Tab-separated table of C-alpha atoms and ligand atoms in Angstrom:
chain	number	residue	atom	x	y	z
R	1	MET	CA	-103.050	30.550	37.258
R	2	SER	CA	-104.004	31.617	40.775
R	3	LYS	CA	-107.501	30.287	40.240
R	4	LYS	CA	-106.021	26.927	39.329
R	5	PHE	CA	-103.858	27.097	42.382
R	6	ILE	CA	-106.814	27.740	44.655
R	7	THR	CA	-108.763	24.904	43.079
R	8	ALA	CA	-105.832	22.599	43.680
R	9	TRP	CA	-105.624	23.672	47.305
R	10	LEU	CA	-109.323	23.257	47.876
R	11	ALA	CA	-109.160	19.812	46.378
R	12	LEU	CA	-106.219	18.973	48.558
R	13	LEU	CA	-108.014	20.199	51.687
R	14	ALA	CA	-111.085	18.223	50.776
R	15	LEU	CA	-108.990	15.160	50.282
R	16	MET	CA	-107.270	15.635	53.590
R	17	MET	CA	-110.616	15.567	55.343
R	18	LEU	CA	-112.514	13.031	53.332
R	19	ASN	CA	-110.017	11.615	50.942
R	20	VAL	CA	-112.713	12.086	48.319
R	21	GLN	CA	-115.461	14.625	47.809
R	22	PRO	CA	-119.058	13.453	47.894
R	23	ALA	CA	-120.462	12.193	44.650
R	24	GLN	CA	-122.795	14.090	42.405
R	25	SER	CA	-124.111	12.226	39.391
R	26	MET	CA	-121.898	9.158	39.616
R	27	GLU	CA	-120.273	7.579	42.577
R	28	GLY	CA	-116.757	8.938	42.835
R	29	PRO	CA	-115.085	12.231	43.552
R	30	ASP	CA	-115.494	15.398	41.505
R	31	THR	CA	-111.810	16.121	41.803
R	32	ALA	CA	-108.971	13.872	42.741
R	33	THR	CA	-105.533	15.159	43.607
R	34	LEU	CA	-102.863	12.871	42.271
R	35	ASP	CA	-99.968	13.554	44.566
R	36	SER	CA	-98.487	10.216	45.575
R	37	LEU	CA	-95.585	10.645	43.164
R	38	THR	CA	-95.068	14.374	43.708
R	39	ASP	CA	-91.454	15.422	43.638
R	40	LEU	CA	-90.351	17.086	40.432
R	41	PHE	CA	-93.879	18.258	39.713
R	42	ALA	CA	-96.633	19.843	41.757
R	43	PRO	CA	-99.641	17.630	42.531
R	44	VAL	CA	-102.052	17.165	39.643
R	45	SER	CA	-105.614	18.222	40.230
R	46	PHE	CA	-107.632	15.770	38.200
R	47	ASN	CA	-111.126	16.776	37.189
R	48	HIS	CA	-112.817	13.446	37.747
R	49	ALA	CA	-116.356	14.651	37.101
R	50	MET	CA	-115.431	16.030	33.680
R	51	HIS	CA	-113.750	12.763	32.732
R	52	VAL	CA	-116.770	10.768	33.859
R	53	ASP	CA	-118.755	12.812	31.332
R	54	VAL	CA	-116.187	12.282	28.613
R	55	VAL	CA	-116.392	8.501	28.928
R	56	ALA	CA	-120.189	8.641	29.201
R	57	ASN	CA	-120.244	7.105	32.675
R	58	ASP	CA	-118.328	4.022	31.601
R	59	CYS	CA	-116.010	3.609	34.577
R	60	ALA	CA	-114.313	0.616	32.978
R	61	VAL	CA	-112.563	2.833	30.469
R	62	CYS	CA	-110.090	3.657	33.261
R	63	HIS	CA	-110.967	1.413	36.167
R	64	HIS	CA	-110.975	-1.867	34.209
R	65	HIS	CA	-113.376	-4.219	35.982
R	66	THR	CA	-112.793	-2.778	39.448
R	67	THR	CA	-116.038	-0.818	39.687
R	68	GLY	CA	-118.208	-3.718	38.634
R	69	THR	CA	-118.720	-2.611	35.042
R	70	LYS	CA	-118.110	-5.282	32.439
R	71	VAL	CA	-114.667	-5.339	30.894
R	72	THR	CA	-114.385	-4.272	27.285
R	73	ASP	CA	-110.901	-5.528	26.427
R	74	GLU	CA	-111.178	-9.083	25.123
R	75	ARG	CA	-107.816	-9.991	26.589
R	76	CYS	CA	-109.163	-9.128	30.044
R	77	ALA	CA	-112.522	-10.707	29.344
R	78	ARG	CA	-110.943	-14.100	28.932
R	79	CYS	CA	-110.686	-14.267	32.730
R	80	HIS	CA	-112.702	-11.329	33.981
R	81	LYS	CA	-115.902	-11.693	31.993
R	82	ASN	CA	-117.888	-12.282	35.150
R	83	SER	CA	-115.701	-10.505	37.672
R	84	GLY	CA	-117.515	-8.298	40.128
R	85	GLU	CA	-116.443	-5.159	41.858
R	86	ALA	CA	-112.900	-5.233	43.231
R	87	ASN	CA	-111.943	-4.401	46.789
R	88	SER	CA	-110.438	-1.117	45.742
R	89	VAL	CA	-110.795	1.234	42.823
R	90	ALA	CA	-107.664	3.258	43.597
R	91	CYS	CA	-104.981	2.836	40.931
R	92	ARG	CA	-102.240	2.633	43.551
R	93	ASP	CA	-103.750	-0.434	45.206
R	94	CYS	CA	-102.903	-2.583	42.193
R	95	HIS	CA	-100.193	-0.581	40.453
R	96	ASN	CA	-97.038	-0.587	42.528
R	97	ALA	CA	-95.283	2.745	43.003
R	98	ASN	CA	-91.920	0.919	42.900
R	99	PRO	CA	-92.448	-1.747	40.267
R	100	PHE	CA	-88.759	-2.564	39.865
R	101	SER	CA	-87.785	-2.791	43.502
R	102	ALA	CA	-86.008	-6.002	44.448
R	103	GLU	CA	-88.994	-6.912	46.662
R	104	ASN	CA	-91.524	-6.509	43.889
R	105	LEU	CA	-89.428	-8.409	41.349
R	106	GLN	CA	-89.067	-11.214	43.868
R	107	LYS	CA	-92.786	-11.191	44.548
R	108	ILE	CA	-93.505	-11.637	40.851
R	109	ALA	CA	-90.883	-14.371	40.541
R	110	ASP	CA	-92.319	-16.243	43.529
R	111	ALA	CA	-95.930	-16.120	42.398
R	112	GLU	CA	-95.858	-18.942	39.893
R	113	LEU	CA	-99.521	-18.695	39.031
R	114	LEU	CA	-99.481	-14.948	38.653
R	115	PHE	CA	-100.896	-13.940	35.303
R	116	HIS	CA	-100.457	-10.168	35.497
R	117	THR	CA	-96.672	-10.296	35.184
R	118	ASP	CA	-96.596	-7.348	32.792
R	119	LYS	CA	-98.581	-4.937	34.948
R	120	PRO	CA	-97.232	-1.378	34.773
R	121	GLY	CA	-96.233	0.476	37.920
R	122	LEU	CA	-98.278	3.413	39.185
R	123	LYS	CA	-96.509	6.120	37.216
R	124	GLY	CA	-96.571	4.028	34.043
R	125	ALA	CA	-100.244	3.174	34.515
R	126	TYR	CA	-101.243	6.835	34.975
R	127	HIS	CA	-99.315	8.104	32.009
R	128	ARG	CA	-100.187	5.332	29.609
R	129	LYS	CA	-103.867	5.514	30.486
R	130	CYS	CA	-104.148	9.301	30.482
R	131	LEU	CA	-101.834	10.033	27.602
R	132	GLY	CA	-103.060	7.140	25.471
R	133	CYS	CA	-106.582	8.512	25.622
R	134	HIS	CA	-105.466	12.127	25.235
R	135	GLN	CA	-103.629	11.179	22.051
R	136	GLU	CA	-106.618	9.334	20.677
R	137	MET	CA	-109.095	12.071	21.507
R	138	GLY	CA	-106.921	14.996	20.545
R	139	ALA	CA	-106.712	16.260	24.138
R	140	PRO	CA	-103.560	18.107	25.292
R	141	THR	CA	-100.466	15.903	25.416
R	142	ALA	CA	-97.531	18.124	26.392
R	143	CYS	CA	-96.064	17.482	29.845
R	144	GLU	CA	-96.803	21.004	31.052
R	145	ASN	CA	-100.489	20.665	30.148
R	146	CYS	CA	-100.915	18.595	33.313
R	147	HIS	CA	-97.720	19.238	35.231
R	148	THR	CA	-96.173	22.326	36.793
R	149	LYS	CA	-92.534	21.810	37.659
R	150	THR	CA	-91.413	22.347	41.209
R	151	GLU	CA	-88.095	24.102	41.785
R	152	LYS	CA	-86.522	20.682	42.100
R	153	GLY	CA	-88.136	19.775	38.806
R	154	GLU	CA	-86.648	22.816	37.080
R	155	ALA	CA	-83.215	21.914	38.408
R	156	PHE	CA	-83.702	18.341	37.231
R	157	TYR	CA	-84.663	19.357	33.697
R	158	ARG	CA	-82.149	22.226	33.712
R	159	SER	CA	-84.917	24.527	32.621
R	160	GLY	CA	-86.382	27.799	33.874
R	161	LYS	CA	-83.849	29.538	36.031
R	162	PHE	CA	-81.544	26.528	35.778
R	163	ALA	CA	-81.445	26.677	31.981
R	164	PRO	CA	-77.981	26.746	30.454
R	165	THR	CA	-77.029	30.065	28.911
R	166	PRO	CA	-74.481	29.815	26.112
R	167	GLY	CA	-71.004	30.658	27.356
R	168	LYS	CA	-72.069	30.796	30.985
R	169	GLU	CA	-72.127	28.150	33.692
R	170	PRO	CA	-75.749	27.494	34.636
R	171	ALA	CA	-76.972	27.909	38.195
R	172	SER	CA	-76.655	24.789	40.263
R	173	GLU	CA	-79.307	23.270	42.447
B	1	MET	CA	-72.747	6.857	9.574
B	2	LYS	CA	-70.869	5.904	6.427
B	3	ASN	CA	-67.590	6.910	7.865
B	4	LEU	CA	-68.042	4.895	11.001
B	5	LEU	CA	-69.260	1.866	9.143
B	6	ASP	CA	-66.131	1.885	7.129
B	7	ARG	CA	-64.049	1.962	10.245
B	8	ARG	CA	-65.775	-1.124	11.499
B	9	LYS	CA	-65.526	-2.953	8.231
B	10	PHE	CA	-61.843	-2.282	8.350
B	11	LEU	CA	-61.584	-4.000	11.689
B	12	LYS	CA	-63.897	-6.847	10.809
B	13	GLY	CA	-62.863	-7.617	7.251
B	14	GLY	CA	-59.305	-6.468	7.089
B	15	LEU	CA	-58.194	-8.137	10.223
B	16	ALA	CA	-60.263	-11.282	10.314
B	17	SER	CA	-58.777	-12.226	6.966
B	18	GLY	CA	-55.282	-11.527	8.184
B	19	VAL	CA	-53.159	-14.563	7.487
B	20	LEU	CA	-50.572	-13.228	9.844
B	21	ALA	CA	-53.025	-13.511	12.675
B	22	SER	CA	-53.718	-17.203	12.171
B	23	VAL	CA	-50.040	-17.962	11.865
B	24	LEU	CA	-49.386	-16.381	15.204
B	25	GLY	CA	-51.786	-18.778	16.850
B	26	THR	CA	-53.740	-18.187	20.033
B	27	GLY	CA	-53.101	-15.047	21.937
B	28	LYS	CA	-53.183	-14.349	25.619
B	29	LYS	CA	-56.928	-14.167	25.723
B	30	ALA	CA	-58.688	-17.467	25.192
B	31	PHE	CA	-62.128	-17.133	23.674
B	32	ALA	CA	-64.769	-19.768	23.265
B	33	GLU	CA	-66.014	-20.291	19.716
B	34	HIS	CA	-69.648	-20.460	20.734
B	35	SER	CA	-71.745	-17.760	22.287
B	36	PHE	CA	-71.373	-17.391	26.024
B	37	GLY	CA	-74.955	-16.236	26.446
B	38	GLY	CA	-74.422	-14.184	29.564
B	39	TYR	CA	-74.633	-14.825	33.285
B	40	PRO	CA	-77.807	-16.804	34.073
B	41	ASN	CA	-79.155	-14.363	36.642
B	42	SER	CA	-77.954	-11.156	35.088
B	43	MET	CA	-80.326	-8.233	34.907
B	44	GLY	CA	-81.481	-6.434	31.817
B	45	VAL	CA	-83.830	-3.791	30.493
B	46	LEU	CA	-86.527	-4.220	27.885
B	47	VAL	CA	-87.147	-0.939	26.051
B	48	ASP	CA	-90.550	-0.731	24.387
B	49	LEU	CA	-90.197	1.972	21.757
B	50	SER	CA	-93.919	1.976	21.074
B	51	LYS	CA	-94.486	3.561	24.482
B	52	CYS	CA	-91.879	6.326	24.300
B	53	ILE	CA	-93.220	9.873	23.996
B	54	GLY	CA	-89.867	11.601	23.631
B	55	CYS	CA	-90.049	13.597	26.847
B	56	ARG	CA	-86.295	13.239	27.545
B	57	THR	CA	-86.847	12.669	31.251
B	58	CYS	CA	-84.511	9.683	31.010
B	59	GLU	CA	-81.749	11.935	29.684
B	60	ALA	CA	-82.252	14.342	32.577
B	61	ALA	CA	-82.259	11.496	35.086
B	62	CYS	CA	-79.008	10.118	33.704
B	63	ASN	CA	-77.375	13.530	33.745
B	64	LYS	CA	-78.218	13.912	37.414
B	65	GLU	CA	-77.406	10.388	38.513
B	66	GLN	CA	-74.076	10.281	36.713
B	67	GLU	CA	-73.188	13.874	37.600
B	68	MET	CA	-72.663	14.730	33.969
B	69	PRO	CA	-71.764	18.216	32.722
B	70	ALA	CA	-74.524	20.726	32.058
B	71	PRO	CA	-76.316	20.104	28.762
B	72	ASP	CA	-76.269	22.645	25.939
B	73	LYS	CA	-80.036	22.949	26.047
B	74	PRO	CA	-82.593	22.234	28.784
B	75	PHE	CA	-83.882	18.668	28.909
B	76	ASP	CA	-87.403	19.858	28.165
B	77	ASP	CA	-86.256	21.508	24.948
B	78	MET	CA	-87.493	19.329	22.101
B	79	SER	CA	-85.608	21.208	19.378
B	80	VAL	CA	-82.727	18.768	19.938
B	81	PHE	CA	-84.647	16.232	17.871
B	82	ASP	CA	-83.928	18.332	14.783
B	83	GLU	CA	-80.182	18.434	15.391
B	84	ILE	CA	-78.071	16.721	12.774
B	85	ARG	CA	-74.310	16.531	13.148
B	86	HIS	CA	-72.138	15.077	10.420
B	87	GLY	CA	-75.294	13.766	8.810
B	88	GLN	CA	-76.325	11.926	11.973
B	89	LYS	CA	-78.861	12.285	14.700
B	90	ARG	CA	-77.616	12.917	18.220
B	91	ARG	CA	-75.316	10.292	19.688
B	92	THR	CA	-73.878	9.424	23.056
B	93	SER	CA	-71.001	11.747	23.888
B	94	GLU	CA	-68.792	12.842	26.738
B	95	LYS	CA	-71.706	14.987	27.845
B	96	THR	CA	-74.368	12.328	27.768
B	97	HIS	CA	-74.574	8.575	28.281
B	98	THR	CA	-77.986	8.355	26.686
B	99	VAL	CA	-79.938	10.106	23.947
B	100	VAL	CA	-83.489	9.984	22.698
B	101	ASN	CA	-83.967	10.575	18.977
B	102	ARG	CA	-87.069	11.156	16.923
B	103	TYR	CA	-87.781	9.277	13.702
B	104	ASP	CA	-90.498	10.016	11.220
B	105	VAL	CA	-91.428	6.669	9.805
B	106	PRO	CA	-93.395	6.677	6.554
B	107	GLY	CA	-96.810	5.122	6.970
B	108	HIS	CA	-96.655	5.345	10.759
B	109	ASP	CA	-98.975	7.594	12.704
B	110	GLY	CA	-96.887	10.210	14.472
B	111	PRO	CA	-93.182	10.180	15.280
B	112	VAL	CA	-91.328	7.244	16.814
B	113	PHE	CA	-88.828	7.906	19.573
B	114	ARG	CA	-85.874	5.752	20.409
B	115	LYS	CA	-83.901	5.896	23.630
B	116	PHE	CA	-80.384	4.743	23.275
B	117	GLN	CA	-77.403	3.979	25.522
B	118	CYS	CA	-74.828	1.210	25.960
B	119	ASN	CA	-76.555	-2.123	25.388
B	120	HIS	CA	-74.375	-3.976	27.896
B	121	CYS	CA	-73.561	-6.851	25.586
B	122	ASN	CA	-73.186	-10.390	26.878
B	123	GLU	CA	-69.894	-10.528	25.030
B	124	PRO	CA	-68.935	-6.912	24.620
B	125	GLY	CA	-66.824	-5.793	21.699
B	126	CYS	CA	-65.407	-2.995	23.839
B	127	LEU	CA	-64.304	-5.433	26.520
B	128	SER	CA	-62.739	-7.980	24.228
B	129	SER	CA	-60.893	-5.375	22.190
B	130	CYS	CA	-59.369	-3.659	25.218
B	131	PHE	CA	-55.827	-4.868	25.701
B	132	VAL	CA	-55.417	-3.465	29.214
B	133	ASN	CA	-58.688	-4.993	30.449
B	134	ALA	CA	-60.289	-1.700	31.358
B	135	TYR	CA	-63.743	-3.232	30.914
B	136	THR	CA	-65.583	-5.751	33.093
B	137	LYS	CA	-68.892	-7.506	32.537
B	138	THR	CA	-70.357	-7.812	36.007
B	139	PRO	CA	-72.543	-10.796	37.000
B	140	GLU	CA	-75.410	-8.286	37.397
B	141	GLY	CA	-75.175	-7.597	33.678
B	142	ALA	CA	-73.457	-4.209	33.480
B	143	VAL	CA	-70.396	-3.561	31.363
B	144	VAL	CA	-68.300	-1.169	33.398
B	145	TYR	CA	-65.130	0.672	32.567
B	146	ASN	CA	-62.165	1.526	34.753
B	147	GLU	CA	-60.578	4.819	33.785
B	148	LYS	CA	-57.549	4.196	35.978
B	149	VAL	CA	-56.448	1.388	33.691
B	150	CYS	CA	-57.405	2.950	30.358
B	151	VAL	CA	-54.560	4.203	28.202
B	152	GLY	CA	-56.826	6.109	25.853
B	153	CYS	CA	-56.133	4.082	22.712
B	154	ARG	CA	-59.830	4.234	21.750
B	155	THR	CA	-59.951	0.756	20.251
B	156	CYS	CA	-63.175	0.134	22.180
B	157	MET	CA	-64.826	2.995	20.307
B	158	ILE	CA	-64.177	1.195	17.034
B	159	ALA	CA	-64.945	-2.282	18.389
B	160	CYS	CA	-68.370	-1.366	19.788
B	161	PRO	CA	-70.966	-2.365	17.199
B	162	PHE	CA	-73.256	0.400	18.449
B	163	TYR	CA	-70.718	3.246	18.587
B	164	VAL	CA	-71.369	3.844	22.244
B	165	PRO	CA	-68.096	4.661	24.017
B	166	ALA	CA	-67.261	8.351	23.723
B	167	TYR	CA	-63.922	10.017	24.251
B	168	LYS	CA	-63.560	12.838	26.692
B	169	TYR	CA	-61.766	15.358	24.528
B	170	SER	CA	-62.047	17.857	27.329
B	171	SER	CA	-59.472	15.924	29.328
B	172	PRO	CA	-56.530	15.367	26.960
B	173	ILE	CA	-53.933	14.661	29.633
B	174	ASN	CA	-55.960	12.050	31.393
B	175	PRO	CA	-57.605	9.968	28.665
B	176	VAL	CA	-61.091	8.932	29.655
B	177	ILE	CA	-63.772	7.018	27.810
B	178	THR	CA	-67.328	7.684	28.890
B	179	LYS	CA	-70.314	5.418	28.509
B	180	CYS	CA	-73.461	4.294	30.283
B	181	LYS	CA	-72.676	2.177	33.347
B	182	MET	CA	-76.190	0.802	33.785
B	183	CYS	CA	-75.890	2.807	37.011
B	184	TYR	CA	-73.785	-0.022	38.371
B	185	ASP	CA	-72.067	1.736	41.283
B	186	THR	CA	-74.989	3.752	42.493
B	187	ARG	CA	-77.863	1.390	41.853
B	188	LEU	CA	-77.529	-1.908	40.012
B	189	LYS	CA	-75.132	-3.544	42.434
B	190	ASN	CA	-77.572	-2.741	45.235
B	191	GLY	CA	-80.437	-4.333	43.351
B	192	ARG	CA	-81.979	-1.049	42.221
B	193	PRO	CA	-83.080	-0.216	38.671
B	194	PRO	CA	-81.129	2.343	36.617
B	195	ALA	CA	-82.065	5.993	37.110
B	196	CYS	CA	-83.387	6.437	33.572
B	197	VAL	CA	-85.615	3.372	33.925
B	198	GLU	CA	-87.120	4.637	37.145
B	199	ALA	CA	-87.641	8.198	35.925
B	200	CYS	CA	-89.499	7.381	32.718
B	201	PRO	CA	-93.152	8.466	33.037
B	202	GLN	CA	-94.346	5.952	30.458
B	203	GLU	CA	-92.470	2.990	31.905
B	204	VAL	CA	-90.984	2.475	28.469
B	205	MET	CA	-88.275	0.392	30.110
B	206	THR	CA	-88.899	-2.761	32.102
B	207	PHE	CA	-86.143	-3.817	34.464
B	208	GLY	CA	-85.723	-7.447	35.450
B	209	LYS	CA	-83.747	-10.611	34.914
B	210	ARG	CA	-82.670	-10.785	31.313
B	211	ARG	CA	-84.158	-14.223	30.780
B	212	ASP	CA	-87.513	-13.110	32.244
B	213	LEU	CA	-87.520	-10.062	30.004
B	214	ILE	CA	-87.091	-12.208	26.901
B	215	LYS	CA	-90.126	-14.228	27.947
B	216	LEU	CA	-92.061	-11.088	28.737
B	217	GLY	CA	-91.110	-9.499	25.439
B	218	HIS	CA	-92.363	-12.458	23.425
B	219	GLU	CA	-95.550	-12.539	25.473
B	220	ARG	CA	-96.133	-8.861	24.828
B	221	ILE	CA	-95.709	-9.425	21.097
B	222	GLN	CA	-98.082	-12.378	21.181
B	223	LYS	CA	-100.779	-10.766	23.305
B	224	ASN	CA	-100.943	-7.665	21.124
B	225	PRO	CA	-101.379	-9.075	17.628
B	226	GLY	CA	-100.281	-6.692	14.919
B	227	LYS	CA	-98.805	-4.186	17.311
B	228	TYR	CA	-95.160	-5.208	17.351
B	229	ILE	CA	-92.523	-6.387	14.919
B	230	ASP	CA	-92.052	-10.036	15.881
B	231	HIS	CA	-88.507	-9.593	17.076
B	232	ILE	CA	-86.693	-8.580	20.244
B	233	TYR	CA	-83.669	-6.591	19.171
B	234	GLY	CA	-80.800	-7.659	21.381
B	235	GLU	CA	-82.095	-11.103	22.249
B	236	LYS	CA	-79.609	-12.588	19.816
B	237	GLU	CA	-77.802	-9.689	18.143
B	238	VAL	CA	-74.027	-9.797	18.639
B	239	GLY	CA	-74.400	-12.678	21.083
B	240	GLY	CA	-77.196	-11.017	23.051
B	241	THR	CA	-77.374	-7.746	24.964
B	242	ALA	CA	-78.702	-6.845	28.415
B	243	TRP	CA	-80.700	-3.944	26.994
B	244	MET	CA	-83.231	-5.167	24.448
B	245	TYR	CA	-85.881	-3.465	22.358
B	246	LEU	CA	-89.435	-3.954	21.160
B	247	SER	CA	-90.731	-1.864	18.304
B	248	SER	CA	-93.887	-1.427	16.300
B	249	VAL	CA	-91.937	-0.209	13.270
B	250	PRO	CA	-89.113	-2.079	11.486
B	251	PHE	CA	-85.949	-1.687	13.533
B	252	ALA	CA	-83.970	-0.441	10.555
B	253	GLU	CA	-86.333	2.541	10.323
B	254	VAL	CA	-85.417	3.803	13.757
B	255	GLY	CA	-81.656	3.710	13.635
B	256	PHE	CA	-80.933	0.089	14.507
B	257	ASN	CA	-78.288	-1.777	12.581
B	258	THR	CA	-80.115	-4.933	11.568
B	259	GLU	CA	-77.133	-6.427	9.804
B	260	LEU	CA	-74.923	-7.139	12.777
B	261	GLY	CA	-75.747	-10.827	12.965
B	262	ASP	CA	-75.851	-12.990	16.059
B	263	GLN	CA	-72.138	-13.608	16.414
B	264	PRO	CA	-70.413	-11.767	19.222
B	265	ILE	CA	-67.970	-9.135	17.982
B	266	VAL	CA	-65.178	-11.075	19.629
B	267	ASN	CA	-65.595	-13.837	17.058
B	268	TYR	CA	-64.613	-11.377	14.348
B	269	VAL	CA	-61.784	-9.774	16.165
B	270	LYS	CA	-60.241	-12.567	18.160
B	271	GLU	CA	-57.691	-13.386	15.519
B	272	PHE	CA	-56.854	-9.764	15.350
B	273	LEU	CA	-56.404	-9.742	19.089
B	274	THR	CA	-53.553	-12.210	18.869
B	275	VAL	CA	-51.519	-9.457	17.259
B	276	VAL	CA	-52.825	-6.775	19.550
B	277	PRO	CA	-49.860	-6.760	21.882
B	278	MET	CA	-47.623	-6.074	18.922
B	279	VAL	CA	-49.665	-3.401	17.248
B	280	LEU	CA	-51.514	-1.708	20.001
B	281	THR	CA	-48.770	-1.323	22.510
B	282	ILE	CA	-47.226	1.062	20.034
B	283	TRP	CA	-50.343	3.175	19.575
B	284	PRO	CA	-50.858	4.233	23.132
B	285	ALA	CA	-47.195	4.911	23.372
B	286	LEU	CA	-47.603	7.365	20.571
B	287	PHE	CA	-50.637	8.886	22.163
B	288	THR	CA	-49.604	9.132	25.715
B	289	GLY	CA	-45.892	8.445	25.941
B	290	PHE	CA	-44.095	5.536	27.556
B	291	HIS	CA	-44.119	7.104	30.984
B	292	LEU	CA	-47.823	7.333	31.126
B	293	LEU	CA	-48.188	3.786	29.955
B	294	ALA	CA	-45.888	2.528	32.674
B	295	LYS	CA	-47.794	4.481	35.254
B	296	ARG	CA	-51.055	3.013	34.098
B	297	LYS	CA	-49.754	-0.504	34.176
B	298	GLU	CA	-48.908	0.102	37.791
B	299	ASN	CA	-52.366	1.446	38.381
B	300	GLN	CA	-53.784	-1.640	36.806
B	301	LYS	CA	-51.832	-3.886	39.120
B	302	GLU	CA	-53.075	-1.897	42.064
B	303	SER	CA	-56.639	-1.986	40.973
B	304	GLN	CA	-56.397	-5.703	40.343
B	305	LYS	CA	-55.221	-6.151	43.872
B	306	ALA	CA	-58.008	-3.960	45.076
B	307	THR	CA	-60.737	-5.832	43.233
B	308	THR	CA	-62.313	-8.565	45.249
B	309	PRO	CA	-61.741	-12.114	43.992
B	310	SER	CA	-65.426	-12.619	43.335
B	311	ASP	CA	-65.387	-9.644	40.953
B	312	ARG	CA	-62.522	-11.118	39.052
B	313	ASN	CA	-63.756	-14.670	38.824
B	314	ALA	CA	-67.296	-13.891	38.035
W	1	SF4	S1	-72.823	-1.681	23.465
W	1	SF4	FE1	-70.694	-1.201	22.930
W	1	SF4	S2	-69.890	-0.208	24.770
W	1	SF4	FE2	-71.771	-1.264	25.379
W	1	SF4	S3	-71.086	-3.301	26.090
W	1	SF4	FE3	-71.621	-3.530	23.925
W	1	SF4	S4	-69.667	-3.210	22.877
W	1	SF4	FE4	-69.404	-2.394	24.919
W	2	SF4	S1	-78.458	3.123	32.963
W	2	SF4	FE1	-77.698	4.810	34.229
W	2	SF4	S2	-75.825	5.437	33.164
W	2	SF4	FE2	-76.981	4.223	31.695
W	2	SF4	S3	-78.235	5.683	30.540
W	2	SF4	FE3	-79.501	4.974	32.257
W	2	SF4	S4	-79.151	6.468	33.874
W	2	SF4	FE4	-77.504	6.730	32.367
W	3	SF4	S1	-88.278	9.126	29.790
W	3	SF4	FE1	-89.328	7.404	28.823
W	3	SF4	S2	-90.924	8.329	27.523
W	3	SF4	FE2	-89.497	9.948	28.078
W	3	SF4	S3	-88.029	9.982	26.370
W	3	SF4	FE3	-87.141	8.645	27.934
W	3	SF4	S4	-87.825	6.596	27.382
W	3	SF4	FE4	-89.118	8.031	26.255
């Protein structure tokens, strides 16, 4: 537990200085801290290097065509067969953190030629990508395998010290 | 389920065939024969069951947003999926506006989860059956309920084809119906998505204009051959609903009533409604006493005055 905690902190410190750690075998960080949506859960320390191994260096498994690798999904290939590297590989630069905000809905409505009208938001993109693969490969799939609840999170889920006890009013936030 | 079905059949069959009703002619409420189809710019939610992982975050989000009472079990306790009451899976109640249930579908890999709440019908059965007009369909798409006007007769509970409205038994003096509001007061009317929609980690629910969601739903079906049942539940059912569903297993397998038809509930009950004043004004009197009824009528007048004209006309 504490070891994990230290790793997370180190990763966070590294990110604060560099945003990413220097590459080893592949271009890309060894660890990435996913913390842009942190609220109910502590930041997730994502072992990027290990996942690069798992997908045998095929960046496109997660990064679509953005790293310059050829797309594998035929639905994407229809347009992106010859697409090169994108300006950014960060998920959040394409997947909106507030996909259903009035502004974003308006933006989609206004862009008549927009093809990606069904693009998931950031949280949806993370979970569908990660969990989809974890399910397929038999990797852990329970929420707590990746997420530690913050105190606010425990209050939200009414779990931990906020759990209801039969016949007693539970603690409030 | 059986019991409830029978209650509905009673309303639908027994009353629609009532000769008395036709003799009495048109009632106070005038209803169009055809489907109204909803406000053109109203919002909706497309729920893609194939993406739901049964984490119950949506239930927790609703509980917080709507300041609901404490649940019996934590929201990360998955044992609730095994609960069966009166032969049924969990349902909406005075303690919760939304539930997620698990279904084990033969031939399907792994369980299927289904989130459920009020579907915010285009032509709501609850609204049309309520003789004191406690319900309003807002132009944004939500079907909201005004407890100040309600007399607690519970007709809406029988009229809802999805058995959504719940009765607050914990407040017997002040009869209150509880149901999902599509987060109207706190979010929808300010252009924000419902709390459950926003909280879902899998983005199971897509929020947008209802007519865009229908397009999007059909596109999703088309672009993923073999993945979905070629049907959007709620596009046409009971005259169309604001909350609609996509599924990769037959809808009947995951608790949907696929025999409701496309006619709004009001088309079945409108003849019945012509006799409502006669029948139903007696019921609430029995339940709550004449005094209470009079008081509520007053309340209704007040709240009508208080509502802005645009609310009323829309
Ligand atoms: S689902 Fe039931 S409660 Fe909700 S609007 Fe329709 S009839 Fe009313
Ligand atoms: S729309 Fe709002 S009230 Fe309805 S289930 Fe979701 S969070 Fe609850
Ligand atoms: S939050 Fe989303 S994934 Fe979780 S149970 Fe609700 S609808 Fe399903």
